[in-house]
Coordinates of C-alpha atoms in Angstrom, one line a residue:
Chain A
M29 CA -10.4 -0.5 46.8
S30 CA -12.3 -3.6 48.1
R31 CA -10.7 -5.7 50.6
S32 CA -11.0 -8.6 48.2
E33 CA -8.2 -7.0 46.0
V34 CA -5.7 -7.4 48.7
S35 CA -4.7 -11.0 49.0
A36 CA -4.6 -12.5 52.4
P37 CA -1.1 -13.3 53.9
G38 CA 0.1 -16.7 53.1
E39 CA -2.1 -17.3 49.9
P40 CA -0.1 -16.6 46.5
M41 CA 2.0 -13.7 48.3
A42 CA 4.3 -16.4 49.9
A43 CA 5.6 -17.1 46.2
A44 CA 9.2 -17.1 47.0
P45 CA 9.4 -19.8 49.9
A46 CA 6.6 -21.8 48.3
R47 CA 8.5 -21.9 45.2
G48 CA 11.8 -22.7 46.6
L49 CA 14.9 -20.9 46.8
F50 CA 16.4 -22.4 43.6
M51 CA 13.3 -21.7 41.4
V52 CA 13.1 -18.1 42.8
N53 CA 16.8 -17.4 41.5
V54 CA 15.8 -19.0 38.1
I55 CA 12.9 -16.9 37.6
G56 CA 15.0 -14.0 39.1
L57 CA 17.5 -14.9 36.4
G58 CA 15.3 -14.8 33.6
T59 CA 13.8 -11.5 34.9
I60 CA 17.4 -9.8 35.1
T61 CA 18.3 -11.3 31.5
H62 CA 15.1 -10.2 30.0
K63 CA 15.5 -6.4 31.3
E64 CA 18.8 -6.1 30.3
I65 CA 18.4 -7.5 26.7
R66 CA 15.3 -5.1 26.5
R67 CA 17.6 -2.3 27.5
V68 CA 20.1 -3.3 24.9
L69 CA 17.6 -3.3 22.2
R70 CA 15.6 -0.3 23.4
I71 CA 18.7 1.9 23.1
W72 CA 20.0 0.4 20.2
I73 CA 21.0 3.8 18.7
Q74 CA 23.6 4.0 21.5
T75 CA 24.3 0.0 22.0
I76 CA 24.4 -1.5 18.7
V77 CA 25.1 1.1 15.6
P78 CA 27.9 3.3 17.1
P79 CA 30.3 0.0 17.1
A80 CA 28.8 -1.0 13.8
I81 CA 29.9 2.2 12.2
T82 CA 33.1 2.7 14.0
M83 CA 34.3 -1.0 12.8
T84 CA 33.1 -0.4 9.2
L85 CA 35.4 2.9 9.2
Y86 CA 38.3 0.5 10.5
F87 CA 37.6 -2.0 7.8
I88 CA 37.6 1.0 5.3
I89 CA 40.8 2.8 6.4
F90 CA 42.9 0.0 7.8
G91 CA 41.5 -2.6 5.6
S92 CA 40.9 -1.4 2.0
L93 CA 42.9 1.9 2.0
I94 CA 45.8 1.2 3.7
G95 CA 45.7 -2.7 4.0
S96 CA 46.0 -3.1 0.2
R97 CA 49.5 -1.5 0.3
I98 CA 50.5 -3.7 3.3
G99 CA 49.8 -6.9 1.4
E100 CA 49.8 -10.1 3.6
M101 CA 50.5 -10.7 7.2
D102 CA 51.1 -14.2 8.9
G103 CA 50.1 -15.5 5.4
V104 CA 46.6 -13.9 4.7
P105 CA 45.5 -10.5 3.3
Y106 CA 45.8 -7.7 5.9
T107 CA 42.2 -7.0 5.7
T108 CA 41.5 -10.6 6.6
F109 CA 44.2 -10.6 9.3
I110 CA 42.6 -7.7 11.1
A111 CA 39.0 -9.0 11.0
P112 CA 39.0 -11.2 13.6
G113 CA 40.8 -8.5 15.9
L114 CA 38.2 -5.9 15.1
I115 CA 35.4 -8.4 16.1
M116 CA 37.0 -9.2 19.3
M117 CA 37.8 -5.5 20.1
A118 CA 34.0 -4.7 19.5
V119 CA 33.2 -7.7 22.1
I120 CA 35.6 -6.4 24.4
Q121 CA 34.4 -2.8 24.5
N122 CA 30.7 -3.6 24.2
S123 CA 30.6 -6.2 26.9
F124 CA 32.4 -3.9 29.1
G125 CA 30.8 -1.0 28.3
N126 CA 27.2 -2.8 28.7
V127 CA 27.7 -4.0 32.2
V128 CA 29.5 -0.8 33.5
S129 CA 26.6 1.6 32.4
S130 CA 24.0 -0.6 33.3
F131 CA 25.1 -1.5 36.7
F132 CA 26.2 2.0 37.6
S133 CA 23.4 3.7 36.4
S134 CA 21.2 1.3 38.6
K135 CA 23.3 2.2 41.5
L136 CA 23.3 5.7 40.8
Q137 CA 19.4 6.0 40.5
Q138 CA 19.1 3.6 43.4
H139 CA 17.0 1.0 41.6
L140 CA 19.7 -1.6 42.2
E141 CA 17.9 -1.7 45.4
E142 CA 15.0 -3.4 43.8
M143 CA 17.3 -6.5 43.5
L144 CA 19.2 -6.1 46.8
V145 CA 15.9 -6.1 49.0
S146 CA 14.7 -9.3 47.0
P147 CA 15.8 -13.0 47.9
L148 CA 18.1 -13.2 44.9
S149 CA 21.6 -14.4 45.5
V150 CA 24.3 -12.3 44.5
V151 CA 25.5 -15.3 41.8
T152 CA 22.1 -14.8 40.2
I153 CA 22.5 -10.8 40.1
V154 CA 26.1 -11.3 38.7
I155 CA 25.0 -13.9 36.3
G156 CA 22.2 -11.8 35.1
F157 CA 24.2 -8.7 34.4
V158 CA 27.0 -10.8 32.6
I159 CA 24.5 -12.4 30.3
G160 CA 23.5 -8.6 29.4
G161 CA 27.0 -8.0 28.6
V162 CA 27.5 -11.0 26.7
A163 CA 24.6 -10.7 24.7
R164 CA 25.4 -7.1 23.5
G165 CA 29.0 -8.1 22.9
L166 CA 27.8 -11.2 20.7
L167 CA 25.1 -9.0 19.0
V168 CA 27.7 -6.5 18.0
A169 CA 30.1 -9.0 17.1
A170 CA 27.5 -10.7 14.5
L171 CA 26.9 -7.1 13.1
V172 CA 30.7 -6.6 12.6
T173 CA 31.2 -10.0 11.1
V174 CA 28.5 -9.1 8.4
V175 CA 30.4 -5.8 7.7
A176 CA 33.6 -7.5 7.5
M177 CA 32.3 -9.9 4.9
F178 CA 31.8 -6.9 2.6
F179 CA 35.6 -6.3 2.8
T180 CA 37.0 -9.8 2.8
D181 CA 36.5 -13.3 2.4
L182 CA 36.1 -14.5 6.0
R183 CA 36.0 -18.2 7.0
V184 CA 35.9 -20.1 10.2
E185 CA 38.5 -22.7 10.4
R186 CA 37.6 -24.0 13.8
P187 CA 34.2 -23.0 15.1
L188 CA 34.3 -24.4 18.4
V189 CA 37.2 -22.7 19.4
T190 CA 35.8 -19.4 17.7
I191 CA 32.5 -19.6 19.5
S192 CA 34.2 -20.7 22.9
V193 CA 36.7 -17.9 22.8
I194 CA 34.3 -15.2 21.8
V195 CA 31.8 -16.1 24.5
L196 CA 34.5 -16.4 27.3
V197 CA 36.1 -13.1 26.5
A198 CA 32.6 -11.5 26.5
M199 CA 32.0 -13.1 29.9
V200 CA 35.4 -11.9 31.3
F201 CA 34.8 -8.3 30.0
S202 CA 31.2 -8.2 31.3
L203 CA 32.8 -9.1 34.8
A204 CA 35.4 -6.5 34.3
G205 CA 32.9 -3.8 33.6
L206 CA 30.8 -5.0 36.6
L207 CA 33.7 -4.6 39.0
N208 CA 34.6 -0.9 37.4
A209 CA 30.9 -0.3 38.2
I210 CA 31.0 -1.6 41.6
F211 CA 33.8 0.7 42.7
A212 CA 32.7 3.7 40.4
K213 CA 31.4 6.7 42.2
N214 CA 30.7 9.1 39.4
F215 CA 30.7 9.1 35.6
D216 CA 34.2 9.9 35.5
D217 CA 34.9 6.3 37.1
I218 CA 33.4 4.6 34.6
S219 CA 35.4 6.4 31.7
I220 CA 38.8 5.9 33.3
I221 CA 39.4 2.1 32.8
P222 CA 37.9 2.0 29.1
T223 CA 40.0 5.2 28.3
F224 CA 43.4 4.6 30.0
V225 CA 43.3 0.8 30.4
L226 CA 41.4 -1.0 27.7
A227 CA 41.6 1.1 24.7
P228 CA 45.6 1.0 25.0
L229 CA 45.7 -2.8 25.9
T230 CA 43.2 -3.5 23.0
Y231 CA 45.2 -1.7 20.3
L232 CA 48.5 -3.2 21.7
G233 CA 46.9 -6.6 21.8
G234 CA 47.6 -7.8 18.3
V235 CA 44.5 -6.4 16.7
F236 CA 46.3 -4.5 13.7
F237 CA 49.7 -6.4 13.6
S238 CA 51.5 -9.6 14.4
I239 CA 53.9 -9.5 17.4
S240 CA 56.4 -11.3 15.2
L241 CA 56.8 -7.6 13.7
L242 CA 58.1 -6.4 17.0
T243 CA 61.8 -6.6 18.4
P244 CA 62.1 -9.6 21.0
F245 CA 62.2 -7.2 24.0
W246 CA 58.7 -5.6 22.9
Q247 CA 57.4 -9.2 22.2
N248 CA 58.0 -10.1 25.9
V249 CA 56.5 -7.1 26.9
A250 CA 53.5 -7.7 24.7
L251 CA 53.2 -11.3 26.1
A252 CA 52.2 -9.4 29.6
N253 CA 48.9 -8.0 27.7
P254 CA 46.0 -10.7 28.5
I255 CA 44.3 -9.3 25.4
L256 CA 46.9 -10.5 23.0
Y257 CA 45.9 -14.0 24.1
M258 CA 42.4 -13.4 23.7
V259 CA 42.8 -11.9 20.0
N260 CA 45.1 -14.6 19.0
A261 CA 42.8 -17.4 20.5
F262 CA 40.1 -15.8 18.4
R263 CA 42.1 -15.4 15.2
Y264 CA 43.2 -19.1 15.4
G265 CA 39.7 -20.1 15.5
M266 CA 38.8 -18.0 12.4
L267 CA 41.9 -18.4 10.4
G268 CA 43.9 -21.1 11.6
A269 CA 46.9 -18.9 12.5
S270 CA 48.0 -17.4 15.7
D271 CA 51.1 -16.2 17.5
I272 CA 50.2 -17.8 20.7
P273 CA 49.8 -21.5 21.8
L274 CA 46.2 -22.1 22.1
G275 CA 46.3 -24.0 25.4
I276 CA 48.1 -21.2 26.9
A277 CA 45.6 -18.4 25.6
F278 CA 42.7 -20.5 27.0
S279 CA 44.2 -21.1 30.4
I280 CA 44.8 -17.3 30.7
I281 CA 41.1 -16.5 29.4
L282 CA 39.5 -19.0 32.1
A283 CA 41.8 -17.8 34.8
A284 CA 40.8 -14.3 34.2
F285 CA 37.2 -15.3 34.3
V286 CA 37.5 -17.4 37.6
L287 CA 39.4 -14.5 39.1
L288 CA 36.9 -11.8 38.1
F289 CA 33.7 -13.8 39.0
G290 CA 35.3 -14.7 42.5
L291 CA 36.0 -10.9 43.0
A292 CA 32.6 -10.0 42.0
L293 CA 30.6 -12.3 44.1
A294 CA 33.1 -11.4 47.1
L295 CA 32.5 -7.7 46.5
L296 CA 28.7 -8.0 46.1
H297 CA 28.3 -10.1 49.0
R298 CA 30.2 -7.7 51.4
G299 CA 28.2 -4.9 49.9
T300 CA 31.3 -3.0 48.7
G301 CA 30.3 -0.1 46.9
I302 CA 26.3 -0.7 47.2
R303 CA 25.6 -0.8 50.8
S304 CA 26.7 1.5 53.6
Chain B
M13 CA 4.6 -15.1 66.2
D14 CA 6.5 -11.7 65.8
A15 CA 6.8 -10.4 62.3
L16 CA 10.0 -8.3 63.2
V17 CA 12.4 -8.8 66.2
L18 CA 15.4 -6.5 66.5
N19 CA 18.0 -7.5 69.4
G20 CA 20.5 -5.1 70.3
L21 CA 20.8 -3.7 66.9
T22 CA 23.8 -1.3 66.5
K23 CA 25.2 0.6 63.4
V24 CA 28.5 2.8 63.5
Y25 CA 29.1 4.1 60.0
G26 CA 32.7 4.4 58.9
N27 CA 32.9 8.1 59.6
G28 CA 32.4 7.1 63.4
V29 CA 28.8 8.1 63.5
A30 CA 26.8 5.7 65.7
A31 CA 23.3 5.7 64.0
L32 CA 21.8 3.0 66.2
K33 CA 23.0 2.3 69.6
G34 CA 21.2 -1.1 70.7
I35 CA 17.9 -1.2 69.4
D36 CA 15.4 -3.6 70.5
L37 CA 11.9 -4.0 69.2
A38 CA 9.5 -6.6 68.6
V39 CA 6.6 -6.0 66.2
P40 CA 3.7 -8.7 66.4
E41 CA 2.4 -10.3 63.3
G42 CA -0.7 -8.2 62.1
D43 CA 0.4 -5.1 63.8
F44 CA 0.3 -1.5 62.3
C45 CA 3.3 0.0 64.2
A46 CA 4.6 3.8 63.9
L47 CA 8.4 4.2 63.8
L48 CA 8.9 8.0 64.8
G49 CA 11.8 10.0 65.2
P50 CA 13.2 13.4 64.2
N51 CA 15.6 13.5 61.1
G52 CA 18.5 11.6 61.8
A53 CA 17.3 9.6 64.7
G54 CA 18.3 6.4 62.9
K55 CA 14.8 5.1 61.5
T56 CA 16.0 4.9 58.0
T57 CA 19.2 3.2 59.1
A58 CA 17.1 0.6 61.0
I59 CA 14.8 0.2 57.9
G60 CA 18.1 -0.1 55.8
I61 CA 19.3 -3.0 58.2
I62 CA 16.2 -5.1 58.0
T63 CA 15.8 -4.8 54.4
S64 CA 19.5 -5.5 53.6
L65 CA 20.5 -2.2 51.9
V66 CA 22.8 -1.4 55.1
N67 CA 25.3 -3.8 56.9
K68 CA 24.7 -3.9 60.6
T69 CA 27.5 -3.5 63.3
S70 CA 26.2 -6.0 65.4
G71 CA 22.9 -7.4 66.9
K72 CA 20.0 -9.5 65.7
V73 CA 17.3 -9.1 63.1
S74 CA 14.6 -11.7 63.0
V75 CA 11.7 -11.5 60.3
F76 CA 8.7 -14.0 60.9
G77 CA 11.5 -16.3 62.8
H78 CA 13.9 -16.2 60.1
D79 CA 17.3 -14.8 61.0
L80 CA 18.6 -12.2 58.7
D81 CA 22.1 -13.6 59.0
T82 CA 21.5 -17.4 58.6
E83 CA 18.2 -17.4 56.6
R84 CA 18.7 -14.2 54.7
E85 CA 16.7 -15.1 51.8
A86 CA 13.8 -16.4 53.4
A87 CA 13.6 -13.6 55.6
K88 CA 13.7 -11.1 52.5
S89 CA 11.0 -12.9 50.7
C90 CA 8.5 -12.0 53.6
I91 CA 9.2 -8.2 53.2
G92 CA 8.0 -5.2 51.0
V93 CA 9.8 -1.8 51.4
V94 CA 8.7 1.5 50.2
P95 CA 11.9 3.8 50.7
Q96 CA 11.9 7.4 51.5
E97 CA 14.0 8.2 48.4
V98 CA 12.5 7.7 44.9
N99 CA 14.3 4.8 43.7
L100 CA 12.4 3.8 40.4
N101 CA 14.2 3.1 37.2
M102 CA 13.5 6.3 35.4
F103 CA 13.6 4.7 31.9
E104 CA 11.1 1.9 32.8
N105 CA 7.4 2.0 32.3
C106 CA 5.1 1.4 35.3
V107 CA 3.9 -2.1 34.2
N108 CA 7.5 -3.5 33.7
T109 CA 8.7 -2.0 36.9
L110 CA 6.1 -4.1 38.9
V111 CA 6.8 -7.1 36.6
N112 CA 10.3 -7.1 36.9
Q113 CA 10.1 -6.7 40.7
A114 CA 7.8 -9.6 41.1
G115 CA 10.4 -11.5 39.1
Y116 CA 13.0 -11.1 41.7
Y117 CA 11.0 -12.6 44.1
G118 CA 10.4 -15.8 41.9
V119 CA 6.7 -14.6 40.7
T120 CA 6.4 -15.9 37.1
R121 CA 5.8 -13.3 34.1
R122 CA 2.3 -14.5 33.6
V123 CA 1.6 -14.2 37.3
A124 CA 3.3 -10.9 37.7
R125 CA 1.5 -9.3 34.8
R126 CA -1.9 -10.1 36.6
R127 CA -0.5 -8.7 39.9
A128 CA 0.8 -5.6 38.2
E129 CA -2.6 -4.7 36.7
K130 CA -4.2 -5.5 40.1
Y131 CA -1.7 -3.1 42.1
L132 CA -1.7 -0.2 39.4
R133 CA -5.7 -0.3 39.6
L134 CA -5.5 -0.4 43.3
L135 CA -3.3 2.6 43.6
H136 CA -5.1 4.6 40.8
L137 CA -2.2 4.2 38.2
W138 CA -3.6 1.7 35.7
D139 CA -4.1 4.8 33.2
K140 CA -0.3 5.3 33.5
R141 CA 0.8 1.7 33.0
K142 CA 2.7 2.4 30.0
E143 CA 4.2 5.9 30.8
I144 CA 7.9 6.1 31.6
T145 CA 8.2 6.5 35.4
R146 CA 10.3 9.7 35.2
T147 CA 7.2 11.2 33.3
L148 CA 5.3 10.8 36.6
S149 CA 4.4 13.3 39.1
G150 CA 6.0 13.0 42.6
G151 CA 2.9 11.4 44.1
M152 CA 2.3 9.1 41.5
K153 CA 6.0 8.0 41.9
R154 CA 5.2 7.3 45.4
R155 CA 2.3 5.5 44.8
L156 CA 4.1 3.1 42.2
M157 CA 6.6 2.6 44.8
I158 CA 4.0 1.2 47.1
A159 CA 2.6 -0.9 44.4
R160 CA 5.9 -2.1 43.6
A161 CA 6.3 -3.1 47.4
L162 CA 3.1 -5.1 47.3
V163 CA 3.6 -6.9 44.0
H164 CA 5.2 -9.9 45.5
E165 CA 2.6 -10.0 48.2
P166 CA 4.7 -9.7 51.3
R167 CA 3.8 -10.4 54.8
L168 CA 5.8 -7.5 56.3
L169 CA 5.3 -4.1 54.6
I170 CA 7.8 -1.2 55.7
L171 CA 6.8 2.3 54.7
D172 CA 9.5 5.1 55.0
E173 CA 7.6 8.2 54.7
P174 CA 5.0 7.0 51.9
T175 CA 3.0 9.9 51.8
A176 CA 5.5 12.6 51.5
G177 CA 4.7 15.1 49.0
V178 CA 1.4 13.5 48.3
D179 CA -1.9 15.8 48.2
I180 CA -4.5 15.3 51.0
E181 CA -7.1 13.5 48.7
I182 CA -4.5 10.9 47.5
R183 CA -3.1 10.8 51.1
R184 CA -6.4 9.8 52.3
S185 CA -6.9 7.3 49.7
M186 CA -3.5 5.8 50.7
W187 CA -4.4 5.6 54.2
A188 CA -7.5 3.7 53.3
L189 CA -5.6 1.3 51.4
M190 CA -3.0 0.9 54.2
R191 CA -5.8 -0.1 56.5
E192 CA -7.2 -2.5 54.0
I193 CA -3.8 -4.1 53.4
N194 CA -3.1 -4.5 57.3
A195 CA -6.8 -5.9 57.9
A196 CA -5.9 -8.5 55.1
G197 CA -3.3 -9.4 57.7
V198 CA 0.0 -7.6 56.4
T199 CA 2.1 -6.5 59.2
I200 CA 2.8 -2.7 58.4
I201 CA 5.6 -0.6 59.9
L202 CA 5.5 3.0 59.0
T203 CA 7.7 6.1 59.5
T204 CA 6.3 9.2 58.9
H205 CA 6.5 13.0 59.6
Y206 CA 2.7 13.4 59.7
L207 CA 2.2 12.4 63.1
E208 CA -1.5 12.8 62.5
E209 CA -1.1 10.0 60.1
A210 CA 0.7 7.7 62.7
E211 CA -2.1 8.4 65.4
H212 CA -5.2 7.6 62.6
L213 CA -3.4 4.5 61.2
C214 CA -1.1 2.7 63.9
R215 CA -2.0 0.5 66.9
N216 CA 1.8 0.6 68.4
I217 CA 4.2 3.2 68.2
A218 CA 8.0 3.2 68.8
I219 CA 9.8 6.7 69.0
I220 CA 13.3 6.7 68.3
D221 CA 15.9 9.5 69.0
E222 CA 19.6 9.6 68.6
G223 CA 20.0 5.7 67.9
T224 CA 17.8 4.7 71.0
I225 CA 14.2 3.9 71.4
I226 CA 12.7 6.2 73.9
E227 CA 8.9 5.2 73.9
N228 CA 7.6 1.9 73.0
D229 CA 4.0 1.4 73.7
S230 CA 0.4 1.0 72.2
M231 CA -0.8 4.2 70.6
S232 CA -3.6 4.8 73.2
N233 CA -1.1 4.4 76.3
V234 CA 1.0 6.8 74.7
I235 CA -1.4 9.2 74.2
R236 CA -2.8 8.5 77.6
K237 CA 0.5 9.8 78.9
L238 CA -0.2 13.4 77.9
Q239 CA -1.1 15.2 81.0
R240 CA -2.8 18.1 79.3
E241 CA -4.4 19.0 76.2
A242 CA -5.1 22.3 74.4
F243 CA -8.4 23.3 72.9
V244 CA -9.2 26.0 70.7
L245 CA -13.0 27.2 71.0
S246 CA -14.8 29.3 68.6
L247 CA -17.3 31.5 70.0
Q248 CA -20.8 33.0 69.0
E249 CA -20.1 36.1 71.0
R250 CA -17.2 38.6 71.1
V251 CA -14.6 38.5 74.0
T252 CA -12.3 41.1 75.0
E253 CA -10.8 39.2 78.0
A254 CA -10.2 35.8 79.0
P255 CA -13.4 34.6 80.8
A256 CA -12.6 33.4 84.4
L257 CA -13.3 29.4 84.3
D258 CA -12.3 27.8 87.6
G259 CA -9.6 25.1 87.0
Y260 CA -8.7 26.0 83.6
T261 CA -6.0 28.1 82.0
V262 CA -7.7 30.4 79.4
R263 CA -6.2 32.7 76.8
V264 CA -7.7 34.9 74.1
R265 CA -6.6 34.2 70.6
N266 CA -8.8 36.8 69.1
D267 CA -12.2 38.3 69.8
R268 CA -14.2 34.9 68.9
E269 CA -11.5 32.5 70.0
I270 CA -10.3 31.5 73.3
E271 CA -7.6 28.7 74.0
V272 CA -8.2 26.4 77.0
E273 CA -5.6 24.1 78.6
V274 CA -7.4 21.1 80.0
E275 CA -5.6 18.8 82.5
K276 CA -5.7 15.0 82.2
G277 CA -8.9 13.8 83.8
Q278 CA -10.4 17.1 84.1
G279 CA -13.4 16.3 81.5
L280 CA -15.0 18.8 79.4
N281 CA -18.6 18.9 80.7
R282 CA -17.7 21.2 83.3
L283 CA -15.9 23.5 80.8
F284 CA -19.1 24.0 78.8
A285 CA -21.1 24.4 82.0
A286 CA -19.1 27.3 83.0
L287 CA -18.9 28.9 79.6
S288 CA -22.8 28.4 79.5
A289 CA -23.1 30.0 82.8
Q290 CA -21.2 33.0 81.4
S291 CA -23.7 33.0 78.2
L292 CA -20.9 32.1 76.1
E293 CA -22.0 29.7 73.3
V294 CA -19.3 27.4 71.6
S295 CA -19.9 27.2 67.8
S296 CA -16.9 24.9 67.1
M297 CA -14.0 23.4 68.9
R298 CA -10.6 21.9 67.8
T299 CA -7.5 20.6 69.6
K300 CA -4.6 23.3 69.2
T301 CA -1.9 20.9 68.0
N302 CA -1.8 17.0 67.4
R303 CA -1.7 15.1 70.6
L304 CA 0.9 12.9 69.5
E305 CA 3.2 15.8 68.2
E306 CA 2.9 17.2 71.6
L307 CA 4.2 14.3 73.2
F308 CA 6.7 13.5 70.7
I309 CA 8.1 17.1 71.1
R310 CA 8.1 16.6 74.9
L311 CA 9.7 13.5 74.7
V312 CA 12.7 14.4 72.6
E313 CA 13.1 17.8 74.6
D314 CA 13.0 15.8 77.9
R315 CA 15.8 13.7 76.5
Q316 CA 17.7 16.2 75.3
A317 CA 17.6 18.2 78.7
G318 CA 18.7 14.7 80.4
H319 CA 15.4 13.7 81.7
P320 CA 14.4 10.3 80.3
Q321 CA 11.1 9.3 80.8

């Protein structure tokens, strides 16, 4: 422990001010992103494999076994019809689940304080966690797409729409997961939303059926479900068919993103759920 | 320049508890300052506010001239903190814990890896660099938290009971490290329950009780305020009753030990002369309790009895 091993003040130690706040946040964002993606890959048995297995089962049961008896829906084979919905369902569940569990465990173990005491802005912290959620969502989506290709002849009619919708939806549900984690005080709190809100909305959001099958009253009820717009916009991108006009779907997804992003920033800035 | 200035700092929690009642404190750059107080006195709340983990109710915090309200990021860049509770990512290894922390302060991964090696070696943790933090012992976790606080090389280091649960050997080496860091120009604020630690390390001291600073002075001045000190003397000869030593209060502890209270300014030469005159030879001598501990207890008791200093 010689004195030379400890740098004098003002030498390399003043890294943050010397670099400027923008660069500090750029490097900080890279660090959070690196950490979050490493986490997803490190626990792949929890993060990647289960959704791939679940979606394979959906394709086997609803696609091959039951779907062959249903025939066509919206002019395409039923297995092809459900493929975009199942991919979107995987994105929603995994983006949400990744951020809610990562942020909440950081809060519970208190190592979130590592970021909170640092000069990183709350914008950087939010974006860092969202990138982690999007990365897992897209990784699982890629796997589910590969699985789907074993069961149906998938094609992408409008790549730009497909990619922009899937990325936006992954961002929206990463932010939703972050908000859930901000308010959560125990493990029950992080399972209530996925179980009682997310799952019903997803299953009723047009993953397995076209809303044209519903009576006019239930069609109107279904239109209040934001996930319906996301699934249909994605289906439009892949198959070129949708129950919902694309413009309305994009507007709703963008509005949800802006609202949730603003809310997450405001809450973290105030210290809700993370500072006393 | 002052490393830290607190002006009228108050904190009232949601349940109505006033943890801080208007604290004023200035810690000069380069200082090694002890912040002492009983449990619940407000030390950790004060540190929480300085490190942005607790929202203040009112008052001002300035770190190296950067106001925490208006120049929050610049102020936070200057601070490294070792919290009282272990708050490591239990699923991360030691190297990554440090590299990530450095990244949050804008240190590139290439530089951060070098720094991680430097501080892991300094804290005797290099052999454990690939270990997951949850597998470390309590003392190792504390050392890792110190390394983590140093990795961005802060100008102000805040240590909230850093040696709690650490064995004596490691504690001594950590003291040496803290002295070196301070000698290199880093201002250190230390809270500890080991008053001996504060007396050994710190130049200045602030004692906080019930959210108010009740003493803030140099360590030497504070020690000087003690009116009397008790010494335990081990004797070569057996004693059955307290020897008569004019001007000193003497008590027999056992047949080989006596306890002598010495008033401030009395000196010890006359005591030894009186003992020699009675053919009592002293083989060793020690203070009965830590001096700072005595003062600390007296200040807190005086305050509770309504007799402020």
